[in-house]
Amino acid sequence: MVSKNFAILFSLVAAVINTPVSLAFPSYASLAGLSERELAEIVPRLQASDPPSPPGPLKVNGTKLVNDRAHPWKPLQQDDIRGPCPGLNTLASHGYLPRNGVATPSQIITAVQEGFNMDHSTARFVTYAAHLVDGNLVTDLLSIGGKTKKTGPDPPAPASVAGLNTHAVFEGDSSMTRADFFFGDNHSLNETLFKQFQDFSNRFGGGFYNLTVAQELRHQRIQESIATNPTFDFTSPRFFTAFAESSFPLEFFVDGRNPVRALSMDNATLFFRDSKFPVDFFRAAAPTGAAFAQQIFSAYPIAAGKNVNGINTFTPDPTSADFSNFCLLYTNFVTKTVAGLYPNPTGVLKRNLIINLRYFYAPIADAGCTELFPYGQL
């Protein structure tokens, strides 16, 4: 039986197990989608980096002031990157991540622990999952959003831009504050949806985003996508990350000194719109990660599925992973997503794939899932 903590981990990794094959490449982005000939041409021109061992857990993991003098908020500079995750955007705007929005996996793991007190296993698992599909495995760099000229010129076609803006990776349909990909901009704050976020918080939470609001708004957004988005897809991975997304503001955007998990609308505006910590903000009191996801799901249970023939044709998909089969997520990620993106890697790319897959698996080593080695072992 997989423990609750590992269920949380798998609900988060689902964000990255169904990514398109043609991903991006400037130097921070993915090498996936390139042919063997193109990889042979491009990889030698990159400044290769050996993936370092991941940072460990925080030595002091209680609450503390995080909007401090060492991490002042600064406005965006030209070509700085921000993406669909308000948490990572905030960390970059306060300097916990590089302010240009391009970081190494180690920097991201450290930042989400230091800034939000995200559980170490969750932080490590999610970061390496994202890096394996959205990052540059040769240079060990990942964009938290889209493309930036600061990372160098584009390679020849067919490479395209990736980063966390890529649809069906970390971003997905029925977001609380971002529009579905079908309607255009899927990564910027949508003011109409943010007003709905505020309205539901007023109606169901007395002016605060709490667990009840999270449950009601998650259900509402799913129903809206079913009724308006002919391409709505709520299978794994999005089936899982939608509930994790609804949980995160309760855990990471509420001051750690407050025993009540309720987010004020003033503070929600700072995080979602301005990428800014509130004044005198303290991080979570203890390490955490998607702790409310299953409670949010349980309020309005729904099968994983999609619209199969236009709007209002939502049909369950029995082949999709769900909360009852977590090892299927890991297996599909390794054997289908990663192996599909990199069918025949060689040299430093193959070596770094092996290393990063090991870093990805280690946090779930005790979950009962068999470790897979599509490229062998070092």
Coordinates of C-alpha atoms in Angstrom, one line a residue:
M1 CA 0.0 0.0 0.0
V2 CA 1.5 3.3 -1.1
S3 CA 1.6 5.8 1.8
K4 CA -0.2 9.1 1.7
N5 CA 3.1 10.9 1.3
F6 CA 4.0 8.9 -1.8
A7 CA 0.4 9.4 -3.1
I8 CA 1.1 13.1 -2.9
L9 CA 4.4 12.7 -4.7
F10 CA 2.8 10.8 -7.6
S11 CA 0.0 13.4 -7.8
L12 CA 2.7 16.0 -8.5
V13 CA 4.8 14.1 -11.0
A14 CA 1.7 13.6 -13.1
A15 CA 2.4 17.1 -14.2
V16 CA 5.0 15.9 -16.5
I17 CA 4.3 12.4 -17.8
N18 CA 2.3 13.2 -20.9
T19 CA 4.5 15.9 -22.6
P20 CA 4.6 16.4 -26.4
V21 CA 7.6 14.9 -28.2
S22 CA 8.6 18.2 -29.9
L23 CA 9.9 20.3 -27.0
A24 CA 12.2 23.2 -27.0
F25 CA 15.8 23.9 -27.1
P26 CA 17.5 27.1 -26.4
S27 CA 20.3 26.3 -24.0
Y28 CA 17.9 26.2 -21.0
A29 CA 15.3 24.1 -22.7
S30 CA 14.8 20.5 -23.9
L31 CA 16.8 18.6 -26.4
A32 CA 13.8 16.4 -27.0
G33 CA 12.4 16.2 -30.5
L34 CA 15.7 16.5 -32.2
S35 CA 17.0 13.8 -34.6
E36 CA 20.1 11.8 -33.9
R37 CA 21.9 13.9 -36.6
E38 CA 20.8 17.2 -35.0
L39 CA 21.8 16.0 -31.5
A40 CA 25.2 15.0 -32.8
E41 CA 25.5 18.5 -34.2
I42 CA 24.2 20.5 -31.2
V43 CA 25.4 18.6 -28.1
P44 CA 29.1 19.1 -28.7
R45 CA 28.5 22.9 -28.9
L46 CA 26.9 23.0 -25.4
Q47 CA 28.8 23.6 -22.3
A48 CA 28.3 20.3 -20.6
S49 CA 27.7 20.1 -16.9
D50 CA 27.8 17.1 -14.7
P51 CA 24.6 16.9 -12.7
P52 CA 25.5 17.5 -9.1
S53 CA 24.0 15.5 -6.2
P54 CA 20.7 17.0 -5.2
P55 CA 20.7 19.3 -2.1
G56 CA 19.5 17.7 1.1
P57 CA 16.6 18.6 3.4
L58 CA 16.6 21.9 5.3
K59 CA 18.6 21.7 8.5
V60 CA 16.1 24.0 10.2
N61 CA 12.7 23.3 8.8
G62 CA 10.3 25.4 10.9
T63 CA 8.7 28.6 10.0
K64 CA 10.8 31.8 9.4
L65 CA 10.6 35.2 7.8
V66 CA 11.2 34.8 4.1
N67 CA 10.3 38.3 2.8
D68 CA 13.6 39.5 4.3
R69 CA 16.3 42.0 3.5
A70 CA 18.3 39.3 1.7
H71 CA 15.4 38.6 -0.7
P72 CA 13.8 41.9 -1.7
W73 CA 11.1 41.9 -4.4
K74 CA 12.3 43.5 -7.7
P75 CA 10.3 44.2 -10.8
L76 CA 11.0 42.3 -14.0
Q77 CA 13.9 43.3 -16.2
Q78 CA 13.8 43.0 -19.9
D79 CA 13.8 39.3 -21.0
D80 CA 13.2 37.9 -17.5
I81 CA 11.1 34.8 -17.6
R82 CA 8.0 34.0 -15.6
G83 CA 5.6 31.2 -16.2
P84 CA 2.3 29.5 -15.1
C85 CA 3.4 28.8 -11.5
P86 CA 2.9 31.8 -9.2
G87 CA 5.1 30.1 -6.5
L88 CA 8.1 29.8 -8.8
N89 CA 7.4 33.3 -10.2
T90 CA 7.5 34.7 -6.6
L91 CA 10.7 32.9 -5.7
A92 CA 12.4 34.3 -8.8
S93 CA 11.1 37.9 -8.1
H94 CA 12.5 37.7 -4.6
G95 CA 15.9 36.2 -5.6
Y96 CA 15.4 32.7 -4.1
L97 CA 15.8 31.6 -7.8
P98 CA 17.8 33.5 -10.4
R99 CA 15.8 36.5 -11.2
N100 CA 15.9 35.9 -15.0
G101 CA 13.9 32.7 -14.5
V102 CA 16.5 30.2 -15.6
A103 CA 17.8 27.8 -12.9
T104 CA 19.4 24.5 -12.2
P105 CA 17.4 21.7 -10.5
S106 CA 19.5 22.1 -7.4
Q107 CA 18.6 25.8 -7.2
I108 CA 14.9 25.0 -7.6
I109 CA 15.0 22.3 -4.9
T110 CA 16.7 24.7 -2.5
A111 CA 14.4 27.6 -3.3
V112 CA 11.1 25.8 -2.8
Q113 CA 12.3 24.5 0.5
E114 CA 13.8 27.8 1.7
G115 CA 10.9 30.0 0.4
F116 CA 7.9 27.8 1.0
N117 CA 9.1 24.9 3.2
M118 CA 8.1 22.3 0.6
D119 CA 8.8 18.8 1.7
H120 CA 12.2 17.7 0.5
S121 CA 11.1 14.5 -1.2
T122 CA 8.3 16.3 -3.0
A123 CA 10.6 19.1 -4.1
R124 CA 13.2 16.7 -5.4
F125 CA 10.8 14.4 -7.2
V126 CA 8.8 17.2 -9.0
T127 CA 11.9 19.1 -10.0
Y128 CA 13.7 16.2 -11.6
A129 CA 10.5 15.2 -13.4
A130 CA 10.2 18.7 -14.9
H131 CA 13.9 18.8 -15.7
L132 CA 13.8 15.5 -17.6
V133 CA 11.2 16.7 -20.0
D134 CA 11.6 20.5 -20.0
G135 CA 15.2 21.1 -19.2
N136 CA 18.5 20.9 -20.9
L137 CA 20.1 17.8 -19.6
V138 CA 23.5 18.7 -21.0
T139 CA 23.8 22.1 -19.4
D140 CA 21.7 21.3 -16.4
L141 CA 19.4 24.3 -16.8
L142 CA 15.6 24.7 -16.8
S143 CA 13.3 27.7 -17.6
I144 CA 10.4 28.4 -15.3
G145 CA 8.5 29.8 -18.2
G146 CA 9.2 30.2 -21.9
K147 CA 12.1 31.4 -24.1
T148 CA 14.7 34.0 -23.4
K149 CA 17.4 35.4 -25.7
K150 CA 19.8 35.5 -22.8
T151 CA 20.2 31.8 -23.0
G152 CA 21.6 31.9 -26.6
P153 CA 20.4 31.5 -30.2
D154 CA 17.9 28.9 -31.2
P155 CA 19.2 25.7 -32.8
P156 CA 18.0 24.7 -36.3
A157 CA 14.5 23.3 -36.8
P158 CA 12.7 21.2 -35.8
A159 CA 13.6 22.3 -32.3
S160 CA 10.9 24.5 -30.6
V161 CA 10.6 26.4 -27.4
A162 CA 9.6 24.6 -24.2
G163 CA 9.9 25.6 -20.6
L164 CA 7.1 25.2 -18.0
N165 CA 4.7 27.1 -20.3
T166 CA 4.4 23.9 -22.4
H167 CA 0.9 22.6 -22.5
A168 CA 0.3 19.3 -20.7
V169 CA 3.5 19.5 -18.8
F170 CA 3.2 21.6 -15.6
E171 CA 0.5 23.7 -17.2
G172 CA -2.9 22.0 -17.9
D173 CA -6.6 22.6 -18.6
S174 CA -9.1 23.8 -15.9
S175 CA -6.5 26.0 -14.1
M176 CA -7.9 28.2 -11.4
T177 CA -6.4 31.4 -12.8
R178 CA -5.0 30.5 -16.2
A179 CA -7.1 29.9 -19.4
D180 CA -7.2 26.5 -21.1
F181 CA -4.7 26.1 -23.9
F182 CA -7.5 25.9 -26.5
F183 CA -8.4 29.5 -25.8
G184 CA -4.9 31.0 -26.3
D185 CA -2.7 32.3 -23.5
N186 CA -2.4 29.4 -21.1
H187 CA 0.3 30.8 -18.8
S188 CA -0.5 34.5 -17.9
L189 CA -2.9 35.4 -15.1
N190 CA -6.5 35.5 -16.6
E191 CA -8.3 38.4 -14.9
T192 CA -11.8 36.9 -15.5
L193 CA -10.7 33.7 -13.8
F194 CA -9.0 35.5 -11.0
K195 CA -12.2 37.5 -10.3
Q196 CA -14.0 34.1 -10.2
F197 CA -11.4 32.9 -7.7
Q198 CA -12.2 36.0 -5.6
D199 CA -15.9 35.6 -6.0
F200 CA -15.8 31.9 -4.8
S201 CA -13.6 32.9 -1.9
N202 CA -16.2 35.5 -0.9
R203 CA -19.2 33.2 -1.4
F204 CA -17.8 30.0 0.2
G205 CA -15.0 31.3 2.4
G206 CA -16.0 34.6 3.9
G207 CA -13.5 36.4 1.9
F208 CA -10.7 33.8 2.2
Y209 CA -9.6 30.9 0.0
N210 CA -9.9 27.9 2.2
L211 CA -10.5 24.1 1.8
T212 CA -14.2 24.6 1.0
V213 CA -13.5 27.2 -1.6
A214 CA -10.8 24.9 -3.1
Q215 CA -13.3 22.1 -3.4
E216 CA -16.0 24.2 -4.9
L217 CA -13.8 26.1 -7.3
R218 CA -12.0 23.0 -8.6
H219 CA -15.4 21.4 -9.4
Q220 CA -16.5 24.6 -11.1
R221 CA -13.5 24.9 -13.3
I222 CA -13.7 21.2 -14.4
Q223 CA -17.4 21.7 -15.3
E224 CA -16.6 24.9 -17.2
S225 CA -13.9 23.2 -19.3
I226 CA -16.2 20.3 -20.1
A227 CA -18.8 22.8 -21.3
T228 CA -16.6 25.2 -23.3
N229 CA -13.4 23.5 -24.3
P230 CA -13.8 20.9 -27.1
T231 CA -10.3 19.6 -26.5
F232 CA -10.5 19.4 -22.7
D233 CA -8.3 16.6 -21.3
F234 CA -8.5 15.6 -17.7
T235 CA -6.5 12.4 -17.9
S236 CA -3.2 11.8 -16.2
P237 CA -1.2 14.0 -15.8
R238 CA -3.7 16.8 -15.5
F239 CA -6.1 14.6 -13.5
F240 CA -3.6 14.8 -10.6
T241 CA -2.1 18.2 -10.9
A242 CA -5.4 20.0 -10.9
F243 CA -6.0 18.9 -7.3
A244 CA -2.4 19.6 -6.3
E245 CA -2.8 23.1 -7.8
S246 CA -5.9 23.7 -5.7
S247 CA -4.0 22.6 -2.6
F248 CA -0.8 24.6 -2.9
P249 CA -2.2 28.1 -2.0
L250 CA -3.5 26.7 1.3
E251 CA -0.1 25.4 2.1
F252 CA 2.4 27.8 0.7
F253 CA 0.6 31.2 0.4
V254 CA -0.7 31.3 4.0
D255 CA 1.6 32.7 6.7
G256 CA 3.2 29.9 8.6
R257 CA 2.3 31.5 12.0
N258 CA -1.4 31.3 11.1
P259 CA -2.9 28.0 12.3
V260 CA -5.9 28.5 10.0
R261 CA -5.3 27.5 6.4
A262 CA -7.1 30.5 4.8
L263 CA -5.6 32.8 2.2
S264 CA -6.8 36.5 2.1
M265 CA -7.6 38.1 -1.2
D266 CA -5.0 40.8 -0.7
N267 CA -2.3 38.2 -0.3
A268 CA -3.7 36.1 -3.2
T269 CA -3.4 39.2 -5.4
L270 CA 0.2 39.6 -4.4
F271 CA 1.1 36.0 -5.2
F272 CA -1.0 35.4 -8.3
R273 CA -0.7 38.9 -9.9
D274 CA 2.4 40.5 -8.6
S275 CA 4.7 37.5 -7.9
K276 CA 5.4 39.0 -4.5
F277 CA 5.5 37.8 -0.8
P278 CA 3.3 39.8 1.6
V279 CA 5.1 42.1 4.0
D280 CA 6.4 40.2 7.0
F281 CA 5.6 36.8 5.4
F282 CA 6.7 33.6 7.2
R283 CA 6.9 30.3 5.3
A284 CA 4.9 27.2 6.3
A285 CA 5.5 25.9 9.9
A286 CA 6.6 22.5 8.7
P287 CA 7.6 20.8 5.5
T288 CA 4.5 20.1 3.3
G289 CA 3.3 19.3 -0.2
A290 CA -0.2 18.9 -1.7
A291 CA -1.5 17.8 1.6
F292 CA -5.2 18.7 0.7
A293 CA -5.2 17.3 -2.8
Q294 CA -7.2 14.1 -2.0
Q295 CA -9.7 16.0 0.2
I296 CA -10.3 18.3 -2.7
F297 CA -10.8 15.4 -5.0
S298 CA -13.1 13.6 -2.6
A299 CA -15.6 16.5 -2.4
Y300 CA -16.6 16.0 -6.1
P301 CA -15.1 12.7 -7.3
I302 CA -14.6 12.4 -11.0
A303 CA -13.1 9.8 -13.2
A304 CA -10.1 10.7 -15.4
G305 CA -11.3 11.4 -18.9
K306 CA -11.7 13.9 -21.7
N307 CA -14.0 15.5 -24.2
V308 CA -13.9 13.0 -27.1
N309 CA -16.1 14.8 -29.7
G310 CA -16.4 18.4 -28.8
I311 CA -17.9 20.2 -25.8
N312 CA -20.0 18.3 -23.3
T313 CA -18.7 14.9 -24.5
F314 CA -16.6 14.1 -21.4
T315 CA -15.9 10.4 -21.3
P316 CA -13.9 8.4 -18.7
D317 CA -10.6 6.9 -19.9
P318 CA -10.0 3.6 -18.1
T319 CA -6.4 3.6 -19.4
S320 CA -5.4 6.7 -17.4
A321 CA -3.6 6.5 -14.1
D322 CA -5.5 7.6 -11.1
F323 CA -5.2 7.8 -7.3
S324 CA -5.4 4.0 -7.1
N325 CA -2.4 3.2 -9.3
F326 CA 0.5 5.4 -8.6
C327 CA 3.3 3.2 -9.9
L328 CA 1.7 3.4 -13.3
L329 CA 2.7 7.1 -13.3
Y330 CA 6.3 6.3 -12.7
T331 CA 6.4 3.5 -15.3
N332 CA 4.7 5.6 -18.0
F333 CA 7.0 8.5 -17.3
V334 CA 10.1 6.5 -17.8
T335 CA 9.1 4.1 -20.5
K336 CA 6.9 6.3 -22.6
T337 CA 7.6 9.9 -22.0
V338 CA 11.4 10.0 -21.4
A339 CA 12.2 7.1 -23.6
G340 CA 9.9 8.5 -26.3
L341 CA 11.7 11.9 -26.1
Y342 CA 15.2 10.3 -26.1
P343 CA 15.0 7.0 -28.0
N344 CA 18.8 6.7 -28.8
P345 CA 20.9 9.1 -26.7
T346 CA 24.7 8.8 -26.6
G347 CA 27.6 10.3 -24.9
V348 CA 27.1 13.0 -22.3
L349 CA 23.3 13.2 -23.0
K350 CA 22.9 9.5 -22.2
R351 CA 25.1 9.8 -19.1
N352 CA 23.1 12.7 -17.8
L353 CA 19.8 11.0 -18.5
I354 CA 20.9 8.0 -16.4
I355 CA 21.9 10.3 -13.6
N356 CA 18.8 12.4 -13.6
L357 CA 16.5 9.4 -13.8
R358 CA 18.2 8.1 -10.7
Y359 CA 17.7 11.4 -8.9
F360 CA 14.1 11.3 -10.0
Y361 CA 13.5 7.8 -8.6
A362 CA 15.3 8.1 -5.3
P363 CA 12.6 10.0 -3.3
I364 CA 10.1 7.2 -4.1
A365 CA 12.5 4.2 -3.6
D366 CA 10.4 3.0 -0.7
A367 CA 7.0 3.3 -2.5
G368 CA 7.0 -0.2 -3.9
C369 CA 7.6 0.8 -7.5
T370 CA 10.3 -1.1 -9.5
E371 CA 13.2 1.2 -10.6
L372 CA 13.6 1.2 -14.4
F373 CA 16.8 1.7 -16.4
P374 CA 15.9 2.4 -20.1
Y375 CA 19.5 3.5 -20.8
G376 CA 21.3 1.1 -18.5
Q377 CA 23.3 2.1 -15.4
L378 CA 26.6 3.8 -14.8

